[in-house]
PDB file of C-alpha atoms in Angstrom:
ATOM      1  CA  MET A   1    -166.461  42.960 -38.319  1.00  0.00           C
ATOM      2  CA  LEU A   2    -163.041  41.414 -37.994  1.00  0.00           C
ATOM      3  CA  THR A   3    -164.093  39.546 -34.825  1.00  0.00           C
ATOM      4  CA  ALA A   4    -167.138  38.008 -36.704  1.00  0.00           C
ATOM      5  CA  ILE A   5    -164.969  37.024 -39.610  1.00  0.00           C
ATOM      6  CA  MET A   6    -162.465  35.225 -37.345  1.00  0.00           C
ATOM      7  CA  GLY A   7    -165.053  34.159 -34.852  1.00  0.00           C
ATOM      8  CA  ALA A   8    -167.565  32.504 -37.202  1.00  0.00           C
ATOM      9  CA  PRO A   9    -165.373  29.833 -38.568  1.00  0.00           C
ATOM     10  CA  LEU A  10    -164.168  28.880 -35.033  1.00  0.00           C
ATOM     11  CA  LEU A  11    -167.762  28.787 -33.675  1.00  0.00           C
ATOM     12  CA  LEU A  12    -168.783  26.410 -36.745  1.00  0.00           C
ATOM     13  CA  TYR A  13    -165.677  24.274 -35.895  1.00  0.00           C
ATOM     14  CA  LEU A  14    -166.543  23.897 -32.307  1.00  0.00           C
ATOM     15  CA  VAL A  15    -170.238  23.040 -32.926  1.00  0.00           C
ATOM     16  CA  TYR A  16    -169.306  20.578 -35.739  1.00  0.00           C
ATOM     17  CA  THR A  17    -166.835  18.838 -33.469  1.00  0.00           C
ATOM     18  CA  GLY A  18    -169.093  18.761 -30.321  1.00  0.00           C
ATOM     19  CA  GLY A  19    -168.176  16.864 -27.314  1.00  0.00           C
ATOM     20  CA  ALA A  20    -165.692  18.127 -24.708  1.00  0.00           C
ATOM     21  CA  VAL A  21    -164.232  20.742 -27.135  1.00  0.00           C
ATOM     22  CA  LEU A  22    -167.691  22.402 -27.420  1.00  0.00           C
ATOM     23  CA  PHE A  23    -168.315  21.996 -23.769  1.00  0.00           C
ATOM     24  CA  LEU A  24    -165.075  23.717 -22.729  1.00  0.00           C
ATOM     25  CA  ALA A  25    -165.508  26.552 -25.091  1.00  0.00           C
ATOM     26  CA  VAL A  26    -168.996  27.217 -23.822  1.00  0.00           C
ATOM     27  CA  ALA A  27    -167.785  27.010 -20.254  1.00  0.00           C
ATOM     28  CA  ALA A  28    -165.141  29.477 -20.992  1.00  0.00           C
ATOM     29  CA  LEU A  29    -167.411  31.997 -22.782  1.00  0.00           C
ATOM     30  CA  SER A  30    -170.022  31.537 -20.007  1.00  0.00           C
ATOM     31  CA  CYS A  31    -167.643  32.213 -17.202  1.00  0.00           C
ATOM     32  CA  ALA A  32    -166.331  35.357 -19.135  1.00  0.00           C
ATOM     33  CA  GLY A  33    -169.871  36.503 -19.605  1.00  0.00           C
ATOM     34  CA  LEU A  34    -170.886  35.956 -15.905  1.00  0.00           C
ATOM     35  CA  TRP A  35    -167.778  37.807 -14.628  1.00  0.00           C
ATOM     36  CA  GLU A  36    -168.489  40.812 -16.961  1.00  0.00           C
ATOM     37  CA  LEU A  37    -172.250  40.717 -15.800  1.00  0.00           C
ATOM     38  CA  LYS A  38    -171.017  40.584 -12.168  1.00  0.00           C
ATOM     39  CA  THR A  39    -168.809  43.656 -12.653  1.00  0.00           C
ATOM     40  CA  LEU A  40    -171.740  45.553 -14.202  1.00  0.00           C
ATOM     41  CA  LEU A  41    -174.008  44.595 -11.348  1.00  0.00           C
ATOM     42  CA  ARG A  42    -171.376  45.806  -8.873  1.00  0.00           C
ATOM     43  CA  LYS A  43    -171.352  49.178 -10.576  1.00  0.00           C
ATOM     44  CA  LYS A  44    -175.059  49.441 -10.006  1.00  0.00           C
ATOM     45  CA  GLY A  45    -174.733  48.557  -6.297  1.00  0.00           C
ATOM     46  CA  PHE A  46    -175.504  44.845  -6.423  1.00  0.00           C
ATOM     47  CA  GLU A  47    -173.064  41.950  -5.353  1.00  0.00           C
ATOM     48  CA  ILE A  48    -173.729  38.402  -6.310  1.00  0.00           C
ATOM     49  CA  ASN A  49    -171.662  35.654  -4.690  1.00  0.00           C
ATOM     50  CA  ALA A  50    -169.050  34.426  -7.153  1.00  0.00           C
ATOM     51  CA  PRO A  51    -168.311  30.913  -6.008  1.00  0.00           C
ATOM     52  CA  PHE A  52    -171.979  30.084  -5.859  1.00  0.00           C
ATOM     53  CA  SER A  53    -172.784  31.822  -9.066  1.00  0.00           C
ATOM     54  CA  PHE A  54    -170.013  29.833 -11.014  1.00  0.00           C
ATOM     55  CA  SER A  55    -171.045  26.519  -9.291  1.00  0.00           C
ATOM     56  CA  LEU A  56    -174.643  27.009 -10.220  1.00  0.00           C
ATOM     57  CA  GLY A  57    -173.630  27.783 -13.888  1.00  0.00           C
ATOM     58  CA  LEU A  58    -171.312  24.736 -14.042  1.00  0.00           C
ATOM     59  CA  VAL A  59    -174.284  22.460 -12.917  1.00  0.00           C
ATOM     60  CA  PHE A  60    -176.277  24.003 -15.835  1.00  0.00           C
ATOM     61  CA  LEU A  61    -173.614  23.133 -18.323  1.00  0.00           C
ATOM     62  CA  LEU A  62    -172.898  19.634 -16.837  1.00  0.00           C
ATOM     63  CA  TRP A  63    -176.636  18.948 -16.915  1.00  0.00           C
ATOM     64  CA  ALA A  64    -176.776  19.859 -20.651  1.00  0.00           C
ATOM     65  CA  TYR A  65    -173.719  17.780 -21.293  1.00  0.00           C
ATOM     66  CA  GLY A  66    -175.220  14.742 -19.609  1.00  0.00           C
ATOM     67  CA  GLY A  67    -173.135  14.907 -16.306  1.00  0.00           C
ATOM     68  CA  PHE A  68    -176.340  14.542 -14.322  1.00  0.00           C
ATOM     69  CA  SER A  69    -179.427  12.401 -14.448  1.00  0.00           C
ATOM     70  CA  ALA A  70    -182.896  14.002 -15.488  1.00  0.00           C
ATOM     71  CA  ALA A  71    -183.604  14.345 -11.881  1.00  0.00           C
ATOM     72  CA  GLY A  72    -180.018  14.954 -10.529  1.00  0.00           C
ATOM     73  CA  GLY A  73    -179.400  18.253 -12.191  1.00  0.00           C
ATOM     74  CA  PRO A  74    -182.414  20.165 -10.794  1.00  0.00           C
ATOM     75  CA  ILE A  75    -181.826  18.623  -7.342  1.00  0.00           C
ATOM     76  CA  VAL A  76    -178.212  19.797  -7.090  1.00  0.00           C
ATOM     77  CA  PHE A  77    -179.127  23.129  -8.617  1.00  0.00           C
ATOM     78  CA  THR A  78    -181.904  23.657  -6.104  1.00  0.00           C
ATOM     79  CA  VAL A  79    -179.712  22.727  -3.108  1.00  0.00           C
ATOM     80  CA  LEU A  80    -176.945  25.119  -4.304  1.00  0.00           C
ATOM     81  CA  LEU A  81    -179.426  27.843  -4.956  1.00  0.00           C
ATOM     82  CA  LEU A  82    -180.899  27.569  -1.318  1.00  0.00           C
ATOM     83  CA  ALA A  83    -177.380  27.538   0.041  1.00  0.00           C
ATOM     84  CA  ALA A  84    -176.543  30.656  -1.937  1.00  0.00           C
ATOM     85  CA  PHE A  85    -179.645  32.460  -0.621  1.00  0.00           C
ATOM     86  CA  VAL A  86    -179.037  31.534   2.958  1.00  0.00           C
ATOM     87  CA  GLN A  87    -175.468  32.703   2.518  1.00  0.00           C
ATOM     88  CA  GLN A  88    -176.293  36.028   0.867  1.00  0.00           C
ATOM     89  CA  VAL A  89    -179.074  36.929   3.405  1.00  0.00           C
ATOM     90  CA  ALA A  90    -176.902  35.974   6.466  1.00  0.00           C
ATOM     91  CA  SER A  91    -173.940  38.030   5.303  1.00  0.00           C
ATOM     92  CA  ARG A  92    -175.663  41.066   3.925  1.00  0.00           C
ATOM     93  CA  GLY A  93    -179.001  41.203   5.713  1.00  0.00           C
ATOM     94  CA  PRO A  94    -182.008  42.602   3.767  1.00  0.00           C
ATOM     95  CA  GLY A  95    -179.943  43.764   0.961  1.00  0.00           C
ATOM     96  CA  GLY A  96    -178.754  40.283   0.402  1.00  0.00           C
ATOM     97  CA  VAL A  97    -182.278  39.285  -0.376  1.00  0.00           C
ATOM     98  CA  VAL A  98    -182.085  41.414  -3.503  1.00  0.00           C
ATOM     99  CA  ASN A  99    -178.725  40.053  -4.491  1.00  0.00           C
ATOM    100  CA  ALA A 100    -179.917  36.486  -3.860  1.00  0.00           C
ATOM    101  CA  LEU A 101    -182.800  37.115  -6.185  1.00  0.00           C
ATOM    102  CA  ILE A 102    -180.712  38.559  -8.849  1.00  0.00           C
ATOM    103  CA  MET A 103    -178.153  35.553  -8.914  1.00  0.00           C
ATOM    104  CA  PRO A 104    -180.478  32.970 -10.624  1.00  0.00           C
ATOM    105  CA  GLY A 105    -181.241  35.446 -13.440  1.00  0.00           C
ATOM    106  CA  ALA A 106    -177.513  36.249 -13.958  1.00  0.00           C
ATOM    107  CA  VAL A 107    -176.642  32.542 -13.935  1.00  0.00           C
ATOM    108  CA  TYR A 108    -179.367  31.596 -16.433  1.00  0.00           C
ATOM    109  CA  TYR A 109    -178.461  34.388 -18.825  1.00  0.00           C
ATOM    110  CA  THR A 110    -174.807  33.640 -18.949  1.00  0.00           C
ATOM    111  CA  PHE A 111    -174.842  29.780 -18.554  1.00  0.00           C
ATOM    112  CA  GLY A 112    -178.480  28.475 -18.936  1.00  0.00           C
ATOM    113  CA  LEU A 113    -178.991  30.013 -22.339  1.00  0.00           C
ATOM    114  CA  PRO A 114    -175.679  29.023 -23.829  1.00  0.00           C
ATOM    115  CA  SER A 115    -176.140  25.437 -22.445  1.00  0.00           C
ATOM    116  CA  PHE A 116    -178.904  25.057 -24.951  1.00  0.00           C
ATOM    117  CA  ILE A 117    -176.377  24.511 -27.700  1.00  0.00           C
ATOM    118  CA  ILE A 118    -174.755  21.678 -25.763  1.00  0.00           C
ATOM    119  CA  SER A 119    -178.168  20.023 -25.319  1.00  0.00           C
ATOM    120  CA  LEU A 120    -179.013  20.467 -28.848  1.00  0.00           C
ATOM    121  CA  ARG A 121    -175.808  18.958 -30.097  1.00  0.00           C
ATOM    122  CA  GLY A 122    -176.292  15.940 -28.019  1.00  0.00           C
ATOM    123  CA  LEU A 123    -179.559  15.044 -29.753  1.00  0.00           C
ATOM    124  CA  ASP A 124    -180.052  12.796 -32.768  1.00  0.00           C
ATOM    125  CA  SER A 125    -179.134  14.991 -35.873  1.00  0.00           C
ATOM    126  CA  GLY A 126    -177.753  17.361 -33.179  1.00  0.00           C
ATOM    127  CA  ARG A 127    -174.780  18.479 -35.413  1.00  0.00           C
ATOM    128  CA  GLU A 128    -177.119  19.524 -38.093  1.00  0.00           C
ATOM    129  CA  LEU A 129    -179.656  21.048 -35.657  1.00  0.00           C
ATOM    130  CA  ALA A 130    -176.894  23.102 -33.848  1.00  0.00           C
ATOM    131  CA  LEU A 131    -175.454  24.332 -37.196  1.00  0.00           C
ATOM    132  CA  LEU A 132    -178.843  25.216 -38.341  1.00  0.00           C
ATOM    133  CA  LEU A 133    -179.387  27.184 -35.067  1.00  0.00           C
ATOM    134  CA  LEU A 134    -176.331  29.235 -35.808  1.00  0.00           C
ATOM    135  CA  LEU A 135    -177.506  30.084 -39.332  1.00  0.00           C
ATOM    136  CA  ALA A 136    -180.855  31.096 -37.963  1.00  0.00           C
ATOM    137  CA  ILE A 137    -179.242  33.345 -35.333  1.00  0.00           C
ATOM    138  CA  TRP A 138    -177.026  35.089 -37.971  1.00  0.00           C
ATOM    139  CA  CYS A 139    -180.099  35.382 -40.211  1.00  0.00           C
ATOM    140  CA  ALA A 140    -181.966  37.047 -37.303  1.00  0.00           C
ATOM    141  CA  ASP A 141    -179.183  39.245 -36.427  1.00  0.00           C
ATOM    142  CA  THR A 142    -178.904  40.403 -40.147  1.00  0.00           C
ATOM    143  CA  ALA A 143    -182.823  40.816 -40.466  1.00  0.00           C
ATOM    144  CA  ALA A 144    -182.776  42.933 -37.229  1.00  0.00           C
ATOM    145  CA  TYR A 145    -180.133  45.273 -38.564  1.00  0.00           C
ATOM    146  CA  PHE A 146    -181.826  45.786 -41.987  1.00  0.00           C
ATOM    147  CA  GLY A 147    -185.347  45.586 -40.639  1.00  0.00           C
ATOM    148  CA  GLY A 148    -184.585  48.335 -38.239  1.00  0.00           C
ATOM    149  CA  MET A 149    -182.664  50.416 -40.595  1.00  0.00           C
ATOM    150  CA  VAL A 150    -185.582  50.376 -43.297  1.00  0.00           C
ATOM    151  CA  PHE A 151    -188.638  50.053 -41.195  1.00  0.00           C
ATOM    152  CA  GLY A 152    -187.511  51.099 -37.772  1.00  0.00           C
ATOM    153  CA  LYS A 153    -189.715  53.895 -36.063  1.00  0.00           C
ATOM    154  CA  LYS A 154    -190.527  52.907 -32.617  1.00  0.00           C
ATOM    155  CA  LYS A 155    -187.581  52.541 -30.147  1.00  0.00           C
ATOM    156  CA  LEU A 156    -187.500  49.179 -28.296  1.00  0.00           C
ATOM    157  CA  ALA A 157    -185.631  50.433 -25.187  1.00  0.00           C
ATOM    158  CA  PRO A 158    -184.052  53.803 -25.607  1.00  0.00           C
ATOM    159  CA  GLY A 159    -182.573  53.862 -22.156  1.00  0.00           C
ATOM    160  CA  LEU A 160    -180.643  50.733 -22.751  1.00  0.00           C
ATOM    161  CA  SER A 161    -179.956  50.690 -26.546  1.00  0.00           C
ATOM    162  CA  PRO A 162    -181.154  53.790 -28.567  1.00  0.00           C
ATOM    163  CA  ASN A 163    -180.646  52.094 -31.906  1.00  0.00           C
ATOM    164  CA  LYS A 164    -182.775  49.087 -31.246  1.00  0.00           C
ATOM    165  CA  THR A 165    -186.316  49.281 -32.616  1.00  0.00           C
ATOM    166  CA  VAL A 166    -189.477  47.276 -32.213  1.00  0.00           C
ATOM    167  CA  GLU A 167    -189.534  46.665 -36.051  1.00  0.00           C
ATOM    168  CA  GLY A 168    -186.007  45.246 -36.069  1.00  0.00           C
ATOM    169  CA  ALA A 169    -186.722  43.042 -33.181  1.00  0.00           C
ATOM    170  CA  ALA A 170    -189.783  41.725 -34.880  1.00  0.00           C
ATOM    171  CA  ALA A 171    -187.915  41.112 -38.084  1.00  0.00           C
ATOM    172  CA  ALA A 172    -185.310  39.172 -36.156  1.00  0.00           C
ATOM    173  CA  ILE A 173    -187.737  36.760 -34.585  1.00  0.00           C
ATOM    174  CA  VAL A 174    -189.724  36.312 -37.834  1.00  0.00           C
ATOM    175  CA  ALA A 175    -186.524  35.664 -39.920  1.00  0.00           C
ATOM    176  CA  GLY A 176    -185.062  33.338 -37.470  1.00  0.00           C
ATOM    177  CA  VAL A 177    -187.928  31.239 -36.860  1.00  0.00           C
ATOM    178  CA  THR A 178    -188.950  31.108 -40.503  1.00  0.00           C
ATOM    179  CA  LEU A 179    -185.433  30.118 -41.771  1.00  0.00           C
ATOM    180  CA  GLY A 180    -184.937  27.559 -39.033  1.00  0.00           C
ATOM    181  CA  ALA A 181    -188.472  25.779 -39.831  1.00  0.00           C
ATOM    182  CA  LEU A 182    -187.859  25.999 -43.551  1.00  0.00           C
ATOM    183  CA  LEU A 183    -184.393  24.530 -43.521  1.00  0.00           C
ATOM    184  CA  ALA A 184    -185.456  21.917 -41.090  1.00  0.00           C
ATOM    185  CA  GLY A 185    -188.128  20.902 -43.488  1.00  0.00           C
ATOM    186  CA  ILE A 186    -185.730  20.989 -46.427  1.00  0.00           C
ATOM    187  CA  LEU A 187    -183.057  18.942 -44.715  1.00  0.00           C
ATOM    188  CA  ASP A 188    -185.734  16.470 -43.592  1.00  0.00           C
ATOM    189  CA  LEU A 189    -184.430  16.469 -39.951  1.00  0.00           C
ATOM    190  CA  LYS A 190    -187.619  14.749 -38.845  1.00  0.00           C
ATOM    191  CA  ILE A 191    -188.243  16.712 -35.760  1.00  0.00           C
ATOM    192  CA  GLY A 192    -191.620  18.019 -36.498  1.00  0.00           C
ATOM    193  CA  ILE A 193    -192.003  21.690 -37.646  1.00  0.00           C
ATOM    194  CA  PRO A 194    -194.034  22.748 -34.554  1.00  0.00           C
ATOM    195  CA  TRP A 195    -191.019  21.678 -32.286  1.00  0.00           C
ATOM    196  CA  VAL A 196    -188.710  23.765 -34.332  1.00  0.00           C
ATOM    197  CA  TRP A 197    -190.386  27.003 -33.755  1.00  0.00           C
ATOM    198  CA  VAL A 198    -189.781  26.849 -29.973  1.00  0.00           C
ATOM    199  CA  PRO A 199    -185.935  26.819 -29.871  1.00  0.00           C
ATOM    200  CA  PHE A 200    -185.514  29.209 -32.774  1.00  0.00           C
ATOM    201  CA  GLY A 201    -188.259  31.542 -31.449  1.00  0.00           C
ATOM    202  CA  ARG A 202    -186.580  31.354 -27.938  1.00  0.00           C
ATOM    203  CA  ARG A 203    -183.052  32.143 -29.447  1.00  0.00           C
ATOM    204  CA  GLY A 204    -184.516  35.111 -31.493  1.00  0.00           C
ATOM    205  CA  ILE A 205    -185.988  36.691 -28.360  1.00  0.00           C
ATOM    206  CA  SER A 206    -182.982  35.944 -26.117  1.00  0.00           C
ATOM    207  CA  MET A 207    -180.717  37.426 -28.871  1.00  0.00           C
ATOM    208  CA  THR A 208    -182.826  40.607 -28.815  1.00  0.00           C
ATOM    209  CA  THR A 209    -182.880  41.007 -25.034  1.00  0.00           C
ATOM    210  CA  GLY A 210    -179.168  40.078 -24.928  1.00  0.00           C
ATOM    211  CA  ALA A 211    -178.307  42.923 -27.369  1.00  0.00           C
ATOM    212  CA  LEU A 212    -180.125  45.283 -25.050  1.00  0.00           C
ATOM    213  CA  ILE A 213    -177.779  44.267 -22.111  1.00  0.00           C
TER     214      ILE A 213
END
């Protein structure tokens, strides 16, 4: 609770400010997240290449920030990914194939998803959209808690998180998407209601899966 009370104003400030401040904050959090995930994977017997993983993640963030052209980002990412695959297989043999296949998912989870807030912030009305996204996420998180507490019956993934329920996850997605669409319409952000459902639905789903991990 204390972390949320202290972290929420800081997060709002970073999103409101945007620019290099937001980029550096997201980069720091993403690096910490990837390192933690790498440590967890190692305990399970998997080993992803740290230099390649962090380099791929940095490409994600720079692309979102506008550091690459529309075609340049995917090209650089693909070249690095192929180089990482070759390195993993060459150094670890058949076991390296599994590690190489795990790496893109680990990078996307820790860098790709957070990069969305940078991309969103760079749009017209990006400040309002990014702040709206945070409100929708917090609303979804609250709905998941109370929805699961009141209506929760079927466990979502008991082996990973015994307290998460299907009903709570559904409440999170519905609440986040609905709030995002309604506030976008009320604030007249002129982005089209159908477009709004995609990012807010995506964040609701990623928030649910992220909570399991």
